[in-house]
PDB file of C-alpha atoms in Angstrom:
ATOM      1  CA  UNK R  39    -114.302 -89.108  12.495  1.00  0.00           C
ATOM      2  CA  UNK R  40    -110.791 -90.956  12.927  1.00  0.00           C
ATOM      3  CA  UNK R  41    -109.163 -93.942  11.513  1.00  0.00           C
ATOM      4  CA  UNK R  42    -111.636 -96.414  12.953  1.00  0.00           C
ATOM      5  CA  UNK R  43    -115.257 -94.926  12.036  1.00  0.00           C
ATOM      6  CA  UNK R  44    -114.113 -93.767   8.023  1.00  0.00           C
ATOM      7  CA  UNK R  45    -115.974 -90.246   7.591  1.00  0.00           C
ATOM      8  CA  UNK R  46    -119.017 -88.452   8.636  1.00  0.00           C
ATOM      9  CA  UNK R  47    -121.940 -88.596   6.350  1.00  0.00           C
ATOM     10  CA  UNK R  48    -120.913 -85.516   4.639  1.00  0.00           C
ATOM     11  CA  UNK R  49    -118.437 -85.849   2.244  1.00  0.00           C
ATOM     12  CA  UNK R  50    -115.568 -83.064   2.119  1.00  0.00           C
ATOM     13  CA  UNK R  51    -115.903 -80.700  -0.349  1.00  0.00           C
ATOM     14  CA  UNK R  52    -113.708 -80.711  -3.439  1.00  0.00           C
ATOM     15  CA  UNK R  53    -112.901 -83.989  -2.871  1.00  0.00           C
ATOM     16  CA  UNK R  54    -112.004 -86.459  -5.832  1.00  0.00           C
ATOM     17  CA  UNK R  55    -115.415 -89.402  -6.364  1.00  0.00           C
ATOM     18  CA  UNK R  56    -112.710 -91.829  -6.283  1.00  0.00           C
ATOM     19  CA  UNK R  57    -110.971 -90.816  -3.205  1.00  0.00           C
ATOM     20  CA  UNK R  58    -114.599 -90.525  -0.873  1.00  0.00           C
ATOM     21  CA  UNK R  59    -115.232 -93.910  -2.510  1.00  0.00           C
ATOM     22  CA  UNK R  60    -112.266 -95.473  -1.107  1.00  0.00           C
ATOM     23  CA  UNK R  61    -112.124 -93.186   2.054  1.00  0.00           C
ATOM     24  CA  UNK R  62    -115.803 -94.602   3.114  1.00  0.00           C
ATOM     25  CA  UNK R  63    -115.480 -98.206   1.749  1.00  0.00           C
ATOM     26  CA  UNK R  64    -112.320 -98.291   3.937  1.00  0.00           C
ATOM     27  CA  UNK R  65    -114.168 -96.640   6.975  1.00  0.00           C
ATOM     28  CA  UNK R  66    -116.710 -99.556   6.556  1.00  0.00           C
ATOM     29  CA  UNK R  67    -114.044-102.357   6.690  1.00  0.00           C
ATOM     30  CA  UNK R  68    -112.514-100.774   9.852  1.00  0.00           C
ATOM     31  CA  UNK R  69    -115.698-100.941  11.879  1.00  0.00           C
ATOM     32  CA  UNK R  70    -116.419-103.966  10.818  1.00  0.00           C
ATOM     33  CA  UNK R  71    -113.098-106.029  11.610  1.00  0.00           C
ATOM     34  CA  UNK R  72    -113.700-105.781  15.153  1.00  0.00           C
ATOM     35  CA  UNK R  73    -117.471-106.831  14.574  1.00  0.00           C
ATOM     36  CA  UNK R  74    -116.511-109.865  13.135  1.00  0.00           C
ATOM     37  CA  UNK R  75    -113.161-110.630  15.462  1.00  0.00           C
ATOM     38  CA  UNK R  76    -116.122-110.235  18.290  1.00  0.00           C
ATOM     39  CA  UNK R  77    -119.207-111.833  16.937  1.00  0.00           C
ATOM     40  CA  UNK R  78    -118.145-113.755  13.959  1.00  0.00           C
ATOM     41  CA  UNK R  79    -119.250-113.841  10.587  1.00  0.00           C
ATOM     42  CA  UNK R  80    -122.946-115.503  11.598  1.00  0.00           C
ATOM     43  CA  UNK R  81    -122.888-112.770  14.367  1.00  0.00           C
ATOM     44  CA  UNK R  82    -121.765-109.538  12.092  1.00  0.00           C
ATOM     45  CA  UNK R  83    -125.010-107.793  10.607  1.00  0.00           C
ATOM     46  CA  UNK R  84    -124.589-105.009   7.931  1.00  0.00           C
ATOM     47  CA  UNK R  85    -127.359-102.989   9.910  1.00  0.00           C
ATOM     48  CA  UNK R  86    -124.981-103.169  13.309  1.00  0.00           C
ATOM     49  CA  UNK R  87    -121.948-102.223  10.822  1.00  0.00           C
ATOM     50  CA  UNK R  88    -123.749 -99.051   9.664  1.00  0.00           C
ATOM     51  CA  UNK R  89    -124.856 -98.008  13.153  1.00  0.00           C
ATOM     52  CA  UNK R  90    -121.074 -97.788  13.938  1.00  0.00           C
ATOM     53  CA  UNK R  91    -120.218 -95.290  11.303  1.00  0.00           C
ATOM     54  CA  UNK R  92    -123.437 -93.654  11.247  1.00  0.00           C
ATOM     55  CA  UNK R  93    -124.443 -94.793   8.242  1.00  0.00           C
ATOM     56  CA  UNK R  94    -127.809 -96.174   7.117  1.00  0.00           C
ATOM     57  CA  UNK R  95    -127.967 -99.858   6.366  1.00  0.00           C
ATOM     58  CA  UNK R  96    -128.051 -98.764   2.497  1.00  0.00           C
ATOM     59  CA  UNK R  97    -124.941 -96.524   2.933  1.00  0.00           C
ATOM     60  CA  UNK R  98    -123.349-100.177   3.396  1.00  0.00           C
ATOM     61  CA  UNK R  99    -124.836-102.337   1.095  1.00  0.00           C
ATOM     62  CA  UNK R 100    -123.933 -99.640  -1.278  1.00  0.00           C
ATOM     63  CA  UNK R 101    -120.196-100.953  -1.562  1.00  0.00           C
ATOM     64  CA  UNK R 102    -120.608-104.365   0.233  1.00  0.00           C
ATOM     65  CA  UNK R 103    -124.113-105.551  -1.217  1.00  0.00           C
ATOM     66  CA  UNK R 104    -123.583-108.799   0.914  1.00  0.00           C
ATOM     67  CA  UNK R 105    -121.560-109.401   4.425  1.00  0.00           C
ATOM     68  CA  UNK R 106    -119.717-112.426   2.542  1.00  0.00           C
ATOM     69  CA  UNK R 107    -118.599-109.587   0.400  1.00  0.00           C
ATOM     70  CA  UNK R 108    -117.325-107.403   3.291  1.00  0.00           C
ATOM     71  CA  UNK R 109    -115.897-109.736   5.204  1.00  0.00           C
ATOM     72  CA  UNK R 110    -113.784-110.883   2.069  1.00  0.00           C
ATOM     73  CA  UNK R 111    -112.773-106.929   2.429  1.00  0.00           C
ATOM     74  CA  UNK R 112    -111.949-107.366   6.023  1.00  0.00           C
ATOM     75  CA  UNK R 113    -109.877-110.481   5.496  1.00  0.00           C
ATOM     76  CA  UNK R 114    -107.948-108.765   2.459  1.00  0.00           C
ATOM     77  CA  UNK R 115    -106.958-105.716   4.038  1.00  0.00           C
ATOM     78  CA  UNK R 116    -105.435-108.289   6.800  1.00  0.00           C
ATOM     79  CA  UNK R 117    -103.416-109.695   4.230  1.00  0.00           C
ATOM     80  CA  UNK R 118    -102.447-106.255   2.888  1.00  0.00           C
ATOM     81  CA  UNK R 119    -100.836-105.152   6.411  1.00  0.00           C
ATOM     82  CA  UNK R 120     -98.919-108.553   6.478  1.00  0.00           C
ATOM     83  CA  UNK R 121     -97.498-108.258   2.948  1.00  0.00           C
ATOM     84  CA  UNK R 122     -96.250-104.549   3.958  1.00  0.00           C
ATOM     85  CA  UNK R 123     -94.522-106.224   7.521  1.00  0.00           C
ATOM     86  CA  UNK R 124     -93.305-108.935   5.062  1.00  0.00           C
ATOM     87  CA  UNK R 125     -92.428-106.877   2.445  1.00  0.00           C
ATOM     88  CA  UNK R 126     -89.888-104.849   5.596  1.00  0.00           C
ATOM     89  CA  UNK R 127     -88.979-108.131   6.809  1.00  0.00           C
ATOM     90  CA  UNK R 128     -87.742-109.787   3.864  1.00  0.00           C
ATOM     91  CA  UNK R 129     -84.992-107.468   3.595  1.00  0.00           C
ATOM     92  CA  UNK R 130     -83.366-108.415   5.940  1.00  0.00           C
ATOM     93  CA  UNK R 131     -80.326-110.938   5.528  1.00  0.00           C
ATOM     94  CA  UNK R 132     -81.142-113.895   7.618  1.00  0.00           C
ATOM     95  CA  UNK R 133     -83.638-116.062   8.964  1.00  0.00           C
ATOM     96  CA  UNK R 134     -83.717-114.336  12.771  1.00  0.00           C
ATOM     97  CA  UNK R 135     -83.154-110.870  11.759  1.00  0.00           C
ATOM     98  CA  UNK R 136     -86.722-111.484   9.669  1.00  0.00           C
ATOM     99  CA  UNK R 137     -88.518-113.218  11.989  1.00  0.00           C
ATOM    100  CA  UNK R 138     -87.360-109.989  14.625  1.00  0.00           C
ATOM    101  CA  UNK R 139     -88.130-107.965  11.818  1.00  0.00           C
ATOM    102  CA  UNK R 140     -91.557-109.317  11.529  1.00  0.00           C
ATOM    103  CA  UNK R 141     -92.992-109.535  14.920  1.00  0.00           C
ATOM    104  CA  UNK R 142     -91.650-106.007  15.727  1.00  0.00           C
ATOM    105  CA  UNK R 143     -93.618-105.059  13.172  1.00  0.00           C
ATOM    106  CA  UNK R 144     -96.726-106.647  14.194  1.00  0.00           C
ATOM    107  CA  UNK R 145     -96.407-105.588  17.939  1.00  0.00           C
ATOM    108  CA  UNK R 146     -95.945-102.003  16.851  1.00  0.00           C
ATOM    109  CA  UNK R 147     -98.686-102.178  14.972  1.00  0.00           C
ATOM    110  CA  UNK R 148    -100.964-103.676  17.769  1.00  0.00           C
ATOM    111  CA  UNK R 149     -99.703-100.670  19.279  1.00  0.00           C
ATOM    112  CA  UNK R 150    -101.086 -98.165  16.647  1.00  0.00           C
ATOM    113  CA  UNK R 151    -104.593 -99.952  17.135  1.00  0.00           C
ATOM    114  CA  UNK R 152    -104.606 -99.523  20.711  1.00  0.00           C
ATOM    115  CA  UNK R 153    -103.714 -95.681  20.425  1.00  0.00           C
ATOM    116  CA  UNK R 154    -106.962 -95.505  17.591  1.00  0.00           C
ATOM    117  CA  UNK R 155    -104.489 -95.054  14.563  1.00  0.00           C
ATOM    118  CA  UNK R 156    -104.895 -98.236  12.735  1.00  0.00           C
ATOM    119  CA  UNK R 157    -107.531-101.146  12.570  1.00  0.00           C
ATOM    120  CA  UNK R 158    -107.634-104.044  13.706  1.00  0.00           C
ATOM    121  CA  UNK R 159    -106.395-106.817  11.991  1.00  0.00           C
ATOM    122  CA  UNK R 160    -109.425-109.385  10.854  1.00  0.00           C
ATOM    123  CA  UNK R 161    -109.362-112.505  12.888  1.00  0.00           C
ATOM    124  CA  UNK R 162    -108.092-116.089  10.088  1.00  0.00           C
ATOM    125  CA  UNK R 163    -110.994-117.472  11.683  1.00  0.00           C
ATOM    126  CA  UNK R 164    -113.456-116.297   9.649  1.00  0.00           C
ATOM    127  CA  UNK R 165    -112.204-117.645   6.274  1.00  0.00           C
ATOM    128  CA  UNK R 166    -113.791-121.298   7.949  1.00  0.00           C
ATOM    129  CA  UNK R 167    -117.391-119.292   8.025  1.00  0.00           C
ATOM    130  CA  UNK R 168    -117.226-118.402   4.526  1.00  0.00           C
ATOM    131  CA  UNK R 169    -118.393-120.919   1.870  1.00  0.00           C
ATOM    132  CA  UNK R 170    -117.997-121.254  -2.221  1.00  0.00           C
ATOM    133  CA  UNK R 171    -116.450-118.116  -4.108  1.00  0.00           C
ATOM    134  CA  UNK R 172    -115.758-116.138  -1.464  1.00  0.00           C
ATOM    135  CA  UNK R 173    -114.387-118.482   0.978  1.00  0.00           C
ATOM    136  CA  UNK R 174    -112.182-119.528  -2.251  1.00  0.00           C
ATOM    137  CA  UNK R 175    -111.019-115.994  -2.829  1.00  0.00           C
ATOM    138  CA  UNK R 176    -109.385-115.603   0.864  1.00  0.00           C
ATOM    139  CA  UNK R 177    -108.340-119.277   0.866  1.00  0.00           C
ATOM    140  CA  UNK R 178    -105.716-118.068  -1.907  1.00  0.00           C
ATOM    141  CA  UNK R 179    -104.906-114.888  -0.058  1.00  0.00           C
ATOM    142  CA  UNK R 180    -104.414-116.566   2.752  1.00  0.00           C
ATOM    143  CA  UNK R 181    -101.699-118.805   1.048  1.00  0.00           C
ATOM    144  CA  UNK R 182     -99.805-116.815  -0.474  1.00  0.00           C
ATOM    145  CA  UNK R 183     -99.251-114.394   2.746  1.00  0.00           C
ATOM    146  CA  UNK R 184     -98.623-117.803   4.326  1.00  0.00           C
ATOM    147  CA  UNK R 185     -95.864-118.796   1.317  1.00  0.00           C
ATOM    148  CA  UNK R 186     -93.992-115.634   2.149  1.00  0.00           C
ATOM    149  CA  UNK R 187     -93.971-115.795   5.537  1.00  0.00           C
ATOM    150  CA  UNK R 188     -92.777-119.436   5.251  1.00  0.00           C
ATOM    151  CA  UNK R 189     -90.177-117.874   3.025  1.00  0.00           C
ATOM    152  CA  UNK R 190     -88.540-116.337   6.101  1.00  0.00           C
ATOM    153  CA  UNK R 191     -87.451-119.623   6.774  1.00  0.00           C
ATOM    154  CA  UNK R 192     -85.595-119.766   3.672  1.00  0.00           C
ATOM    155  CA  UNK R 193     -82.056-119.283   5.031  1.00  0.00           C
ATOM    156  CA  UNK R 194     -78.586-121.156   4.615  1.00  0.00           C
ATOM    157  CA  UNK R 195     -78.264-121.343   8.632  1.00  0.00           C
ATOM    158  CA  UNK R 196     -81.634-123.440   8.464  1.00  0.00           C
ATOM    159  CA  UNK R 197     -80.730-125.704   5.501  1.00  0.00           C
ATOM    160  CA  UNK R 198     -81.219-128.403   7.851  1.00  0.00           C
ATOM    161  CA  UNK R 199     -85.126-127.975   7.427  1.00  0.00           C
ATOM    162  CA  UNK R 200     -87.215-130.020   5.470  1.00  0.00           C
ATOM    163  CA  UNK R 201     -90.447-128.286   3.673  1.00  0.00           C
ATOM    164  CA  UNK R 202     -92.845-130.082   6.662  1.00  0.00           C
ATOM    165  CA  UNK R 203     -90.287-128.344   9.354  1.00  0.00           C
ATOM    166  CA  UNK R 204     -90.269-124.872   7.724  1.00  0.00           C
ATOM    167  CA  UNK R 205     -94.426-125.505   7.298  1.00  0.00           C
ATOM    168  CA  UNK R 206     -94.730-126.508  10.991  1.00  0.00           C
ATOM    169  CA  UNK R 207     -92.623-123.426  11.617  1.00  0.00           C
ATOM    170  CA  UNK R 208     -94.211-120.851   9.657  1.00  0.00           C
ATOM    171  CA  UNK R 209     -97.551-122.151  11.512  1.00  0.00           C
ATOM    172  CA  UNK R 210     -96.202-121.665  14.250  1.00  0.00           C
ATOM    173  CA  UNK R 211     -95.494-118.414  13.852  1.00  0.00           C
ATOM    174  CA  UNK R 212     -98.331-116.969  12.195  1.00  0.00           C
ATOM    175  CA  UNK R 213     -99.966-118.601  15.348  1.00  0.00           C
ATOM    176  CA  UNK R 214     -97.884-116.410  18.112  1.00  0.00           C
ATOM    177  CA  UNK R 215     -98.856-113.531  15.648  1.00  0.00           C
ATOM    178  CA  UNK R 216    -102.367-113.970  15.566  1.00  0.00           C
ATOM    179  CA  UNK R 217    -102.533-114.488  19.719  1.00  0.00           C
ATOM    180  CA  UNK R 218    -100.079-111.734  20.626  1.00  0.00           C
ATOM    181  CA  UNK R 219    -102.834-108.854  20.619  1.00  0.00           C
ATOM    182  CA  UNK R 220    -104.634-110.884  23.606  1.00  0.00           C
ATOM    183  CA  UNK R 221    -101.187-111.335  25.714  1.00  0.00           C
ATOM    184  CA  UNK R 222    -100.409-107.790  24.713  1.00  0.00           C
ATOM    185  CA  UNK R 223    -103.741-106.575  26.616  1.00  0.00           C
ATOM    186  CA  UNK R 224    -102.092-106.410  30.411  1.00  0.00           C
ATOM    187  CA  UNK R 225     -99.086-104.536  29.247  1.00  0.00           C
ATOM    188  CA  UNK R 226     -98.835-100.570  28.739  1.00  0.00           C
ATOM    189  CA  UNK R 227     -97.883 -99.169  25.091  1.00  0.00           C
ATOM    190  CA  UNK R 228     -94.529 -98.023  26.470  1.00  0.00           C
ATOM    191  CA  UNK R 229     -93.325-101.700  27.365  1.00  0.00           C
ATOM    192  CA  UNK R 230     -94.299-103.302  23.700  1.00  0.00           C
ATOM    193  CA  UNK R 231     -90.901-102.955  22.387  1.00  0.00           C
ATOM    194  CA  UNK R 232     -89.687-104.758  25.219  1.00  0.00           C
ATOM    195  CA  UNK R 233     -92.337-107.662  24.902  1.00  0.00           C
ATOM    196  CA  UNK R 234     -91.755-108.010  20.581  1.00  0.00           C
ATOM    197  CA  UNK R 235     -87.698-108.417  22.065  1.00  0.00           C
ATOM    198  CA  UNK R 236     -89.025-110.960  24.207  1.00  0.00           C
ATOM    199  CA  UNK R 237     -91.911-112.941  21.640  1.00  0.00           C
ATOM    200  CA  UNK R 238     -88.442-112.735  18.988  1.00  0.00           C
ATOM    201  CA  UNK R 239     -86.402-114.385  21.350  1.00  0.00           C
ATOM    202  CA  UNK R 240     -88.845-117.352  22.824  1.00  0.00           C
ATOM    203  CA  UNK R 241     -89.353-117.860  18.521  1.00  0.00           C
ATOM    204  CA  UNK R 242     -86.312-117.538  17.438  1.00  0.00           C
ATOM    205  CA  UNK R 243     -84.246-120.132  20.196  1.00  0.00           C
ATOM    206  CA  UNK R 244     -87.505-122.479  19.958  1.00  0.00           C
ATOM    207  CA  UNK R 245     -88.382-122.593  16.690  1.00  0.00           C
ATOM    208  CA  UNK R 246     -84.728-122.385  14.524  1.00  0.00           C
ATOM    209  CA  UNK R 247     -82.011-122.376  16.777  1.00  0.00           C
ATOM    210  CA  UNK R 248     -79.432-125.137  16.029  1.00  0.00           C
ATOM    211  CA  UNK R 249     -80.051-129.009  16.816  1.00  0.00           C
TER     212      UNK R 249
END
Protein backbone atom coordinates (compact mmCIF):
# COMPACT_ATOMS: atom_id res chain seq x y z
CA UNK A 1 0.00 0.00 0.00
CA UNK A 2 1.53 3.62 -0.71
CA UNK A 3 2.77 6.43 1.33
CA UNK A 4 -0.56 7.18 2.96
CA UNK A 5 -1.92 3.63 4.26
CA UNK A 6 1.95 2.32 5.71
CA UNK A 7 1.98 -1.55 4.67
CA UNK A 8 -0.28 -4.43 4.23
CA UNK A 9 -0.67 -6.73 7.11
CA UNK A 10 2.04 -8.89 5.93
CA UNK A 11 5.26 -7.82 6.63
CA UNK A 12 8.02 -8.20 3.76
CA UNK A 13 10.17 -10.86 4.10
CA UNK A 14 13.77 -10.41 5.19
CA UNK A 15 13.01 -7.31 6.45
CA UNK A 16 14.98 -5.77 9.52
CA UNK A 17 12.27 -5.78 13.15
CA UNK A 18 13.34 -2.32 13.39
CA UNK A 19 12.64 -1.15 9.97
CA UNK A 20 8.69 -2.90 9.84
CA UNK A 21 8.47 -1.22 13.26
CA UNK A 22 9.04 2.13 11.98
CA UNK A 23 7.57 1.40 8.43
CA UNK A 24 4.00 0.54 10.21
CA UNK A 25 4.17 3.03 13.16
CA UNK A 26 4.73 5.62 10.37
CA UNK A 27 1.84 4.13 8.17
CA UNK A 28 -0.36 4.65 11.33
CA UNK A 29 0.55 8.39 11.77
CA UNK A 30 -0.19 9.03 8.05
CA UNK A 31 -3.76 7.80 8.20
CA UNK A 32 -4.34 9.32 11.06
CA UNK A 33 -3.25 13.09 10.33
CA UNK A 34 -6.04 13.54 8.10
CA UNK A 35 -8.44 11.88 10.77
CA UNK A 36 -7.63 14.32 13.15
CA UNK A 37 -7.23 17.57 10.60
CA UNK A 38 -11.05 16.29 9.79
CA UNK A 39 -12.61 15.23 13.01
CA UNK A 40 -10.36 16.46 15.68
CA UNK A 41 -8.78 14.91 18.45
CA UNK A 42 -12.40 14.20 20.41
CA UNK A 43 -13.53 12.98 16.90
CA UNK A 44 -10.31 10.61 15.95
CA UNK A 45 -10.96 6.93 17.30
CA UNK A 46 -8.06 4.35 17.19
CA UNK A 47 -10.72 1.73 15.88
CA UNK A 48 -11.54 4.26 12.69
CA UNK A 49 -7.54 4.69 12.43
CA UNK A 50 -7.06 0.91 12.06
CA UNK A 51 -9.93 0.45 9.60
CA UNK A 52 -7.90 2.79 7.29
CA UNK A 53 -4.81 0.70 7.14
CA UNK A 54 -6.46 -2.48 7.60
CA UNK A 55 -5.36 -3.09 10.72
CA UNK A 56 -7.20 -4.41 13.78
CA UNK A 57 -7.80 -1.97 16.59
CA UNK A 58 -4.87 -3.93 18.52
CA UNK A 59 -2.48 -3.60 15.51
CA UNK A 60 -2.75 0.22 16.72
CA UNK A 61 -2.74 0.28 20.21
CA UNK A 62 0.25 -1.86 19.74
CA UNK A 63 2.57 1.30 19.09
CA UNK A 64 0.11 4.10 20.15
CA UNK A 65 -1.54 2.46 23.37
CA UNK A 66 -3.56 5.80 23.70
CA UNK A 67 -4.82 8.46 20.85
CA UNK A 68 -3.12 11.30 23.12
CA UNK A 69 -0.11 9.25 22.33
CA UNK A 70 -0.67 9.21 18.53
CA UNK A 71 -1.69 12.35 18.05
CA UNK A 72 1.58 13.60 19.89
CA UNK A 73 3.09 11.36 16.81
CA UNK A 74 1.02 13.20 14.34
CA UNK A 75 1.91 16.62 15.66
CA UNK A 76 5.77 15.65 15.79
CA UNK A 77 6.18 14.42 12.45
CA UNK A 78 4.56 18.04 11.52
CA UNK A 79 7.30 19.58 13.19
CA UNK A 80 9.83 17.22 11.56
CA UNK A 81 8.76 18.37 7.85
CA UNK A 82 9.05 22.08 9.03
CA UNK A 83 12.53 21.72 10.56
CA UNK A 84 13.68 19.99 7.09
CA UNK A 85 11.89 23.29 4.99
CA UNK A 86 13.66 25.35 7.73
CA UNK A 87 16.63 23.61 7.83
CA UNK A 88 16.69 24.52 3.40
CA UNK A 89 15.55 27.86 4.19
CA UNK A 90 17.96 29.01 6.60
CA UNK A 91 20.61 28.86 4.16
CA UNK A 92 19.81 31.21 2.47
CA UNK A 93 21.42 34.81 2.94
CA UNK A 94 18.61 37.12 3.71
CA UNK A 95 15.42 37.61 5.23
CA UNK A 96 13.20 37.35 1.69
CA UNK A 97 15.23 34.82 0.01
CA UNK A 98 14.14 32.53 3.34
CA UNK A 99 10.86 33.39 3.64
CA UNK A 100 10.69 32.43 -0.57
CA UNK A 101 12.68 29.67 0.40
CA UNK A 102 10.23 28.52 2.91
CA UNK A 103 6.86 28.78 1.43
CA UNK A 104 8.17 27.19 -1.83
CA UNK A 105 8.89 24.57 0.15
CA UNK A 106 5.68 24.16 1.80
CA UNK A 107 3.58 24.63 -1.46
CA UNK A 108 5.63 21.93 -3.12
CA UNK A 109 5.07 19.87 -0.57
CA UNK A 110 1.20 20.40 -0.51
CA UNK A 111 1.82 19.35 -3.89
CA UNK A 112 3.41 15.90 -3.06
CA UNK A 113 0.25 15.26 -0.76
CA UNK A 114 -2.12 15.94 -3.38
CA UNK A 115 -0.27 13.53 -5.91
CA UNK A 116 -0.42 10.64 -2.72
CA UNK A 117 3.45 10.94 -2.07
CA UNK A 118 3.57 12.55 1.25
CA UNK A 119 1.13 13.08 4.28
CA UNK A 120 -0.52 15.50 5.34
CA UNK A 121 0.73 17.83 7.61
CA UNK A 122 -1.21 17.59 11.25
CA UNK A 123 -3.43 20.53 11.77
CA UNK A 124 -1.63 23.18 15.24
CA UNK A 125 -5.05 22.91 16.30
CA UNK A 126 -4.95 19.97 18.02
CA UNK A 127 -2.15 20.78 20.52
CA UNK A 128 -5.38 23.02 22.33
CA UNK A 129 -7.27 19.37 22.64
CA UNK A 130 -4.49 17.82 24.34
CA UNK A 131 -4.11 18.24 28.14
CA UNK A 132 -1.10 17.57 30.88
CA UNK A 133 2.10 15.63 29.55
CA UNK A 134 1.27 15.32 26.29
CA UNK A 135 -0.16 18.59 25.49
CA UNK A 136 3.26 19.79 27.30
CA UNK A 137 5.41 17.69 25.03
CA UNK A 138 4.04 19.43 21.62
CA UNK A 139 3.72 22.80 23.39
CA UNK A 140 7.73 22.70 23.34
CA UNK A 141 7.86 21.34 19.83
CA UNK A 142 5.77 23.68 18.78
CA UNK A 143 8.14 26.51 20.07
CA UNK A 144 11.01 25.74 19.04
CA UNK A 145 9.81 25.18 15.19
CA UNK A 146 8.19 28.54 15.94
CA UNK A 147 11.84 30.10 17.32
CA UNK A 148 13.38 29.11 14.03
CA UNK A 149 11.00 30.20 11.87
CA UNK A 150 10.99 33.55 13.75
CA UNK A 151 14.69 33.33 13.13
CA UNK A 152 14.07 34.04 9.44
CA UNK A 153 13.42 37.34 10.51
CA UNK A 154 16.77 37.69 11.84
CA UNK A 155 18.31 39.85 9.09
CA UNK A 156 20.39 43.22 8.98
CA UNK A 157 17.77 44.69 6.29
CA UNK A 158 15.07 44.17 9.16
CA UNK A 159 17.10 45.57 12.10
CA UNK A 160 14.40 47.95 12.39
CA UNK A 161 12.21 45.15 14.13
CA UNK A 162 11.62 44.86 17.59
CA UNK A 163 11.19 41.11 19.14
CA UNK A 164 7.03 41.85 19.31
CA UNK A 165 7.34 42.86 15.35
CA UNK A 166 9.44 39.82 14.31
CA UNK A 167 6.80 37.66 16.80
CA UNK A 168 3.76 39.27 15.10
CA UNK A 169 5.57 38.42 11.89
CA UNK A 170 6.59 34.99 12.32
CA UNK A 171 2.72 34.46 13.35
CA UNK A 172 1.85 35.69 10.65
CA UNK A 173 3.49 33.58 8.63
CA UNK A 174 3.15 30.32 10.09
CA UNK A 175 -0.57 31.44 9.71
CA UNK A 176 -0.50 31.85 5.64
CA UNK A 177 1.36 28.42 5.95
CA UNK A 178 -1.04 26.61 7.81
CA UNK A 179 -4.18 28.06 5.45
CA UNK A 180 -2.42 27.75 2.10
CA UNK A 181 -3.45 23.94 1.57
CA UNK A 182 -7.28 25.21 1.61
CA UNK A 183 -6.58 28.22 -1.02
CA UNK A 184 -4.39 25.77 -2.85
CA UNK A 185 -7.59 23.39 -3.39
CA UNK A 186 -9.08 25.33 -6.73
CA UNK A 187 -5.76 25.42 -8.41
CA UNK A 188 -4.14 22.47 -10.59
CA UNK A 189 -0.59 20.97 -9.45
CA UNK A 190 1.00 22.53 -12.53
CA UNK A 191 0.16 26.25 -11.42
CA UNK A 192 1.62 25.82 -7.59
CA UNK A 193 4.88 27.25 -8.43
CA UNK A 194 3.23 30.12 -9.74
CA UNK A 195 0.89 30.60 -6.60
CA UNK A 196 4.18 29.99 -3.79
CA UNK A 197 5.73 33.16 -6.30
CA UNK A 198 2.66 34.86 -5.60
CA UNK A 199 1.98 33.87 -1.43
CA UNK A 200 6.18 35.06 -1.32
CA UNK A 201 5.45 38.19 -2.78
CA UNK A 202 1.98 39.34 -0.88
CA UNK A 203 4.49 38.20 2.50
CA UNK A 204 7.35 39.49 1.69
CA UNK A 205 6.10 43.45 0.53
CA UNK A 206 3.45 43.16 3.54
CA UNK A 207 5.10 41.79 6.16
CA UNK A 208 9.09 43.23 5.86
CA UNK A 209 9.34 45.50 3.17
CA UNK A 210 10.81 48.91 4.21
CA UNK A 211 8.79 51.64 6.31
Amino acid sequence: VGVMTGETQDETAGAVPGDRFQRRRAGIIAAAIPVLNDQGFNGMHLTAVAELIGLRATGVTYYFPRKEELAVACLEAGFAALHGMLDAAEAETDAASRIARLIGLHVARDADVRRGEAAPLASFAAIRALDGPPRARVAEGYKRMFHRVRGLLDAPELARLDAADRTIRAILLLEQLAWSSSWLDGYDLDLFPRLAARMTDMVTHGMIRAG
